[in-house]
């Protein structure tokens, strides 16, 4: 049994981790923390966990963390980096679901996240936890930067075409849509039911923190300079990301459909749909799958790729558990085999 | 491995059965049928099942059914009763999720369901599959009438008080609310998104088929004559039932809270919440739990009981799997331990 | 032109007032206030008002209020009572959409609203602004207590039967459901999209502030002692209240349907539906109507009344404008003739 | 008073026309038709119209149509073209909200709508009813082709930049999102609440009927060849269209913001938001406005335009009434001055 802790257990990614880990046969959750709710039982905060856990929340700085084999950080950005160095020294492995270790450039991180990075020396050590691209590095990692939700959907959608050279990396558009849980479990006016319900809106068009993360990954894994326009939108639903990706095709005779099918043939969690498909986000709600469809509409100059995930599962907690499975040599799908909840 | 079949696999209860059974370690699903979709693969009809099943749908009258140990009927009302006698003769056990065997009186059945019953002689043999009331009979049953969704939430909410004699059975009100999936997976105007969304409405106030089922169960298990007003409502959400139950208290010094806690102390799937609680349906979405809260507001003359379930799980497919576990001597919670999907 | 001001213009009732008043031919809005947003234009805070108003928000204590003929208070509870006495002295008439003047008993008010009332001497002067019951008093009123949303739906549903003596006032149940906008325009966890969406829950079962208001009105207008159990619920939709009302019938040969139709025959905004109807809240979304259906299910011992309104219109801003029309001798329906927005 | 008729009154655009016309001071609705519901009163079919109309539905071929000054067709595609020639001969003017007269090329129409056009000789006579582009022609028109919902949002968003030559017409992307009411008021599986709710999906990527309409308008009003990729998506909300438009900028020093503001300065119904804005569809729900925001993110190579409308108002019935006002010399905003319904 892997002894794990969840730092920041009362946000949506924390809750989702606990949901998944509670049914994982190889894991024991020994620690769940929340500064705001310390002292209350998890089941009191989340009635959905009644009969599933007896854990009582402790404060974030609970020293028990260093007794865990593995600690998940599901904290707001800027928290994990203050705690990670000591935990690594204590021999604890880390999967950070926040953004603290996603950018390898400390200056870029500071610019996007509004403060100086607390441990820039670890940015190169951290392994970007997108298993489909980076499985070997994950196996040996002591510190995983779990990818953002938009970056997961967009990177998985674009990389096969980019790496094979059939599209122009200098001219990419990612029109992405997210359910409201992507904004986290905190009160705000824009995510109030009466504000976000029955409306659809773009946000962050001038710039969004996930932009440099996506570009960094595409450049690292596909090579070449990437020019990407990324526009996120808020959808009146709780879960799900749908990325509609546009790329200009370069001259090629290759079947894009075949290319994608081959690229992901061995990947359990990436599903390339038959030609002509339109994946709905509900087809992955609660599951760790990414479903992708490939289109070449009209005159065929453009490639249109549709990529859907559950932002809390493949876009956060499910991917974290997938990374854990890889790090500990478990079956990669262990604890992640549940189908989506439909309807 | 129990060899099972699902007759009527393309409705919401059929899909939910397949979702649950796909993760159940003791079951093999050998057969899934649909007259409308026969010949297509299940994963083609339900993309959420891609990578979870290779089954191809066959027609309802597929003779392979009689080769199964257990057959689930998730068909519209009036279908199972035509097929069940032969399957029983062939030694197959049956769990019927439709209403065909829920009423023990054939005349009443004919009145509410609009046709003569095809095998009235089996109505007495059928065991009402509410495990918390009827576990012993379920163990030996060859034919289970799986309860309706409203009856499950309402019966579990009322029985402890009724059986203990602290409320008046002659004066009960069940104000019940259901998500739209309760209407099944078929096209209709009232369940169109633009009709059912952003609206709340009662329906069936003059009479609803679940009324005689609820009264029959309450009278059978609590004794005495029951007078119940039952008003169902449609809620703009996909899943969930919330029953708000009103009863007039008889003179008693008993603590109703303690009574309920004791009544369900050994029941894994019935959760009596602490005093002052208000369970939300999302706390059981996708799970097999029923959560109950007990209130005595104002002058205390009235008992108000709040009871929530997921209509497709504890109100249909999850309860069916719970019955199966009991029938086959498995751990009753096997395959049903997943927490609710929140948010 | 009536010169009006809206104190508290940035909540949902304030916004709804501005929406309705902007199309009212007999009214000029001279003042809109908000402490938090003072100095910003209304159209900046609410893009939906762009091109409809040039008003700039001023602070709540803007002395311009006393220059208005009529001031609407759409402030949180406890604000209006501190300001009203001086405005009345200045000759300004008041319609208070908050709860400050709804209860005639200062002790009861203090108990439910958690502070001593600031001007208890005005509680008797204030006129309860439910036009269908109180039209004559409203005509001459200088201070209107605009009814709560639940009380409007429930009172209009119960009064015809209560006043005619065909039901027992000592045994009433109001199972009421409200859209999320009923909680006001402020951030809170329970009204976050991901918390309130796809869930249904009761709240306030032990006691709710609208309970004494409902009882006071029923007792005042129907006579006799009222015993009412009132259970509110939160519905995953923005607007709308649905009250399901249960009463025990006394011996009578009267047709309840005819009784209700006659009672409201002259009322433009109360619509008694044909027998067998089930009004949906969307049928009044954005309109000032209350739609009512009357049922006597089963053995006919119980009367079940369904009553729907838009909580922000007939339950707040629309009713306030209706009161204004009456106070100023305008056509009562002026500015309120728009049909509901469906779908 | 203009005597009008609505052919096809029981779809969502028909209902929306009736809602708007019922409050229009210069119009009398003399006729409303529906083959399926002929003989029933409108208020029976749509309870939201109770007290707003006494009209009884007649069949589509009701000869009373030719006695109207103006007839609106809100019928499914392929119906209006069979009826229009005779009505024009009778002197009746026509606004067709279906697609029958939107494409000027009969072959293209036949290809996209699956049948031969019934009166190709009228395709050139029909005036495309987008007032902001075509006001002069509309004034004199006898037959208006009311634009599609997607084309309205996309054309209004792209034309200022296209006509001024600052973007490349050969490289346009329109990523558009629509509420479910865009699919019309008919039963279908994909628009069932439990299918469309809590999901987001693209559809029609290989080709959509609005594509040739958009291209035709852009080419006609901006000149030059247009290459447009158009991807529509379904949003879990009832009303609203959000178009996210991507274009490659040509060398220019012009301020795009100023360009757009100037272009629409005199247009009451097109609102260019301040720099940095993100319009939500709810800000136009129920109103006839189109709100537009202009962005040049990142390196500024791309223009990103956000354009929102209510698909049933500016995208259908409101625009039709705007056209009527122009045709009859009324104030263009008559009957269309109501603000959006928020929340």
PDB file of N, CA and C in Angstrom, chain B residues 272-319:
ATOM      1  N   UNK B 272     -28.254   7.910   7.631  1.00  0.00           N
ATOM      2  CA  UNK B 272     -29.040   8.903   8.368  1.00  0.00           C
ATOM      3  C   UNK B 272     -28.103  10.034   8.791  1.00  0.00           C
ATOM      4  N   UNK B 273     -28.400  11.213   8.304  1.00  0.00           N
ATOM      5  CA  UNK B 273     -27.527  12.361   8.531  1.00  0.00           C
ATOM      6  C   UNK B 273     -27.714  12.922   9.938  1.00  0.00           C
ATOM      7  N   UNK B 274     -26.742  13.687  10.426  1.00  0.00           N
ATOM      8  CA  UNK B 274     -26.875  14.304  11.750  1.00  0.00           C
ATOM      9  C   UNK B 274     -28.072  15.254  11.800  1.00  0.00           C
ATOM     10  N   UNK B 275     -28.560  15.558  13.000  1.00  0.00           N
ATOM     11  CA  UNK B 275     -29.702  16.462  13.132  1.00  0.00           C
ATOM     12  C   UNK B 275     -29.422  17.798  12.441  1.00  0.00           C
ATOM     13  N   UNK B 276     -30.453  18.356  11.804  1.00  0.00           N
ATOM     14  CA  UNK B 276     -30.323  19.664  11.167  1.00  0.00           C
ATOM     15  C   UNK B 276     -29.797  19.620   9.747  1.00  0.00           C
ATOM     16  N   UNK B 277     -29.614  18.425   9.202  1.00  0.00           N
ATOM     17  CA  UNK B 277     -29.009  18.308   7.863  1.00  0.00           C
ATOM     18  C   UNK B 277     -30.047  18.447   6.752  1.00  0.00           C
ATOM     19  N   UNK B 278     -29.550  18.828   5.578  1.00  0.00           N
ATOM     20  CA  UNK B 278     -30.366  18.934   4.366  1.00  0.00           C
ATOM     21  C   UNK B 278     -29.600  18.274   3.239  1.00  0.00           C
ATOM     22  N   UNK B 279     -29.855  16.992   2.957  1.00  0.00           N
ATOM     23  CA  UNK B 279     -29.076  16.313   1.919  1.00  0.00           C
ATOM     24  C   UNK B 279     -29.395  16.869   0.539  1.00  0.00           C
ATOM     25  N   UNK B 280     -28.362  17.096  -0.265  1.00  0.00           N
ATOM     26  CA  UNK B 280     -28.548  17.474  -1.656  1.00  0.00           C
ATOM     27  C   UNK B 280     -28.460  16.237  -2.532  1.00  0.00           C
ATOM     28  N   UNK B 281     -29.204  16.238  -3.627  1.00  0.00           N
ATOM     29  CA  UNK B 281     -29.176  15.045  -4.475  1.00  0.00           C
ATOM     30  C   UNK B 281     -27.782  14.789  -5.029  1.00  0.00           C
ATOM     31  N   UNK B 282     -26.975  15.851  -5.186  1.00  0.00           N
ATOM     32  CA  UNK B 282     -25.657  15.624  -5.768  1.00  0.00           C
ATOM     33  C   UNK B 282     -24.788  14.793  -4.839  1.00  0.00           C
ATOM     34  N   UNK B 283     -25.117  14.747  -3.552  1.00  0.00           N
ATOM     35  CA  UNK B 283     -24.305  13.951  -2.632  1.00  0.00           C
ATOM     36  C   UNK B 283     -24.472  12.453  -2.857  1.00  0.00           C
ATOM     37  N   UNK B 284     -25.429  12.067  -3.694  1.00  0.00           N
ATOM     38  CA  UNK B 284     -25.583  10.639  -4.046  1.00  0.00           C
ATOM     39  C   UNK B 284     -25.526  10.419  -5.559  1.00  0.00           C
ATOM     40  N   UNK B 285     -25.154  11.421  -6.318  1.00  0.00           N
ATOM     41  CA  UNK B 285     -25.142  11.262  -7.777  1.00  0.00           C
ATOM     42  C   UNK B 285     -24.125  10.203  -8.199  1.00  0.00           C
ATOM     43  N   UNK B 286     -24.619   9.173  -8.827  1.00  0.00           N
ATOM     44  CA  UNK B 286     -23.750   8.089  -9.268  1.00  0.00           C
ATOM     45  C   UNK B 286     -23.445   7.077  -8.186  1.00  0.00           C
ATOM     46  N   UNK B 287     -23.999   7.256  -6.986  1.00  0.00           N
ATOM     47  CA  UNK B 287     -23.733   6.291  -5.910  1.00  0.00           C
ATOM     48  C   UNK B 287     -25.012   5.564  -5.522  1.00  0.00           C
ATOM     49  N   UNK B 288     -24.851   4.475  -4.798  1.00  0.00           N
ATOM     50  CA  UNK B 288     -26.008   3.648  -4.428  1.00  0.00           C
ATOM     51  C   UNK B 288     -26.585   4.027  -3.066  1.00  0.00           C
ATOM     52  N   UNK B 289     -26.194   5.163  -2.543  1.00  0.00           N
ATOM     53  CA  UNK B 289     -26.671   5.539  -1.215  1.00  0.00           C
ATOM     54  C   UNK B 289     -28.020   6.256  -1.251  1.00  0.00           C
ATOM     55  N   UNK B 290     -28.734   6.065  -0.166  1.00  0.00           N
ATOM     56  CA  UNK B 290     -29.892   6.895   0.156  1.00  0.00           C
ATOM     57  C   UNK B 290     -29.491   7.681   1.400  1.00  0.00           C
ATOM     58  N   UNK B 291     -29.622   9.005   1.332  1.00  0.00           N
ATOM     59  CA  UNK B 291     -29.309   9.811   2.524  1.00  0.00           C
ATOM     60  C   UNK B 291     -30.603  10.419   3.053  1.00  0.00           C
ATOM     61  N   UNK B 292     -30.750  10.346   4.364  1.00  0.00           N
ATOM     62  CA  UNK B 292     -32.006  10.732   5.009  1.00  0.00           C
ATOM     63  C   UNK B 292     -31.733  11.716   6.138  1.00  0.00           C
ATOM     64  N   UNK B 293     -32.558  12.766   6.200  1.00  0.00           N
ATOM     65  CA  UNK B 293     -32.504  13.680   7.349  1.00  0.00           C
ATOM     66  C   UNK B 293     -33.892  13.787   7.950  1.00  0.00           C
ATOM     67  N   UNK B 294     -33.941  13.949   9.257  1.00  0.00           N
ATOM     68  CA  UNK B 294     -35.202  13.964   9.994  1.00  0.00           C
ATOM     69  C   UNK B 294     -35.364  15.320  10.682  1.00  0.00           C
ATOM     70  N   UNK B 295     -36.508  15.927  10.486  1.00  0.00           N
ATOM     71  CA  UNK B 295     -36.777  17.239  11.101  1.00  0.00           C
ATOM     72  C   UNK B 295     -38.139  17.245  11.796  1.00  0.00           C
ATOM     73  N   UNK B 296     -38.228  18.053  12.837  1.00  0.00           N
ATOM     74  CA  UNK B 296     -39.517  18.285  13.503  1.00  0.00           C
ATOM     75  C   UNK B 296     -39.669  19.789  13.691  1.00  0.00           C
ATOM     76  N   UNK B 297     -40.008  20.495  12.613  1.00  0.00           N
ATOM     77  CA  UNK B 297     -39.971  21.954  12.672  1.00  0.00           C
ATOM     78  C   UNK B 297     -41.110  22.539  13.485  1.00  0.00           C
ATOM     79  N   UNK B 298     -40.918  23.804  13.854  1.00  0.00           N
ATOM     80  CA  UNK B 298     -41.975  24.571  14.510  1.00  0.00           C
ATOM     81  C   UNK B 298     -42.462  23.921  15.788  1.00  0.00           C
ATOM     82  N   UNK B 299     -43.777  23.713  15.878  1.00  0.00           N
ATOM     83  CA  UNK B 299     -44.371  23.195  17.109  1.00  0.00           C
ATOM     84  C   UNK B 299     -44.204  21.688  17.275  1.00  0.00           C
ATOM     85  N   UNK B 300     -43.541  21.045  16.296  1.00  0.00           N
ATOM     86  CA  UNK B 300     -43.244  19.638  16.457  1.00  0.00           C
ATOM     87  C   UNK B 300     -44.401  18.696  16.195  1.00  0.00           C
ATOM     88  N   UNK B 301     -45.515  19.220  15.717  1.00  0.00           N
ATOM     89  CA  UNK B 301     -46.638  18.315  15.426  1.00  0.00           C
ATOM     90  C   UNK B 301     -46.354  17.443  14.202  1.00  0.00           C
ATOM     91  N   UNK B 302     -45.495  17.965  13.347  1.00  0.00           N
ATOM     92  CA  UNK B 302     -45.240  17.275  12.075  1.00  0.00           C
ATOM     93  C   UNK B 302     -43.811  16.756  12.038  1.00  0.00           C
ATOM     94  N   UNK B 303     -43.670  15.600  11.416  1.00  0.00           N
ATOM     95  CA  UNK B 303     -42.357  15.082  11.104  1.00  0.00           C
ATOM     96  C   UNK B 303     -42.096  15.407   9.634  1.00  0.00           C
ATOM     97  N   UNK B 304     -40.917  15.938   9.340  1.00  0.00           N
ATOM     98  CA  UNK B 304     -40.528  16.200   7.956  1.00  0.00           C
ATOM     99  C   UNK B 304     -39.260  15.396   7.681  1.00  0.00           C
ATOM    100  N   UNK B 305     -39.350  14.486   6.732  1.00  0.00           N
ATOM    101  CA  UNK B 305     -38.216  13.621   6.415  1.00  0.00           C
ATOM    102  C   UNK B 305     -37.749  13.939   5.005  1.00  0.00           C
ATOM    103  N   UNK B 306     -36.452  14.143   4.873  1.00  0.00           N
ATOM    104  CA  UNK B 306     -35.851  14.397   3.569  1.00  0.00           C
ATOM    105  C   UNK B 306     -35.086  13.150   3.156  1.00  0.00           C
ATOM    106  N   UNK B 307     -35.349  12.656   1.959  1.00  0.00           N
ATOM    107  CA  UNK B 307     -34.727  11.402   1.518  1.00  0.00           C
ATOM    108  C   UNK B 307     -34.261  11.576   0.084  1.00  0.00           C
ATOM    109  N   UNK B 308     -32.960  11.371  -0.159  1.00  0.00           N
ATOM    110  CA  UNK B 308     -32.437  11.543  -1.518  1.00  0.00           C
ATOM    111  C   UNK B 308     -31.742  10.275  -2.017  1.00  0.00           C
ATOM    112  N   UNK B 309     -31.937  10.012  -3.291  1.00  0.00           N
ATOM    113  CA  UNK B 309     -31.231   8.917  -3.975  1.00  0.00           C
ATOM    114  C   UNK B 309     -30.876   9.396  -5.386  1.00  0.00           C
ATOM    115  N   UNK B 310     -30.021   8.623  -6.052  1.00  0.00           N
ATOM    116  CA  UNK B 310     -29.862   8.759  -7.490  1.00  0.00           C
ATOM    117  C   UNK B 310     -30.879   7.817  -8.118  1.00  0.00           C
ATOM    118  N   UNK B 311     -31.784   8.394  -8.907  1.00  0.00           N
ATOM    119  CA  UNK B 311     -32.859   7.578  -9.465  1.00  0.00           C
ATOM    120  C   UNK B 311     -32.355   6.440 -10.337  1.00  0.00           C
ATOM    121  N   UNK B 312     -31.184   6.600 -10.958  1.00  0.00           N
ATOM    122  CA  UNK B 312     -30.664   5.537 -11.825  1.00  0.00           C
ATOM    123  C   UNK B 312     -29.826   4.513 -11.063  1.00  0.00           C
ATOM    124  N   UNK B 313     -29.414   4.837  -9.838  1.00  0.00           N
ATOM    125  CA  UNK B 313     -28.560   3.904  -9.090  1.00  0.00           C
ATOM    126  C   UNK B 313     -29.415   3.241  -8.001  1.00  0.00           C
ATOM    127  N   UNK B 314     -29.501   3.828  -6.815  1.00  0.00           N
ATOM    128  CA  UNK B 314     -30.335   3.202  -5.788  1.00  0.00           C
ATOM    129  C   UNK B 314     -31.781   3.105  -6.273  1.00  0.00           C
ATOM    130  N   UNK B 315     -32.189   3.979  -7.180  1.00  0.00           N
ATOM    131  CA  UNK B 315     -33.553   3.919  -7.710  1.00  0.00           C
ATOM    132  C   UNK B 315     -33.716   2.991  -8.890  1.00  0.00           C
ATOM    133  N   UNK B 316     -32.664   2.286  -9.308  1.00  0.00           N
ATOM    134  CA  UNK B 316     -32.797   1.387 -10.463  1.00  0.00           C
ATOM    135  C   UNK B 316     -31.607   0.425 -10.534  1.00  0.00           C
ATOM    136  N   UNK B 317     -30.561   0.792 -11.275  1.00  0.00           N
ATOM    137  CA  UNK B 317     -29.517  -0.173 -11.610  1.00  0.00           C
ATOM    138  C   UNK B 317     -28.651  -0.574 -10.424  1.00  0.00           C
ATOM    139  N   UNK B 318     -28.331   0.368  -9.554  1.00  0.00           N
ATOM    140  CA  UNK B 318     -27.510   0.032  -8.400  1.00  0.00           C
ATOM    141  C   UNK B 318     -28.248  -0.912  -7.466  1.00  0.00           C
ATOM    142  N   UNK B 319     -29.513  -0.627  -7.248  1.00  0.00           N
ATOM    143  CA  UNK B 319     -30.314  -1.514  -6.409  1.00  0.00           C
ATOM    144  C   UNK B 319     -30.432  -2.907  -7.036  1.00  0.00           C
TER     145      UNK B 319
END
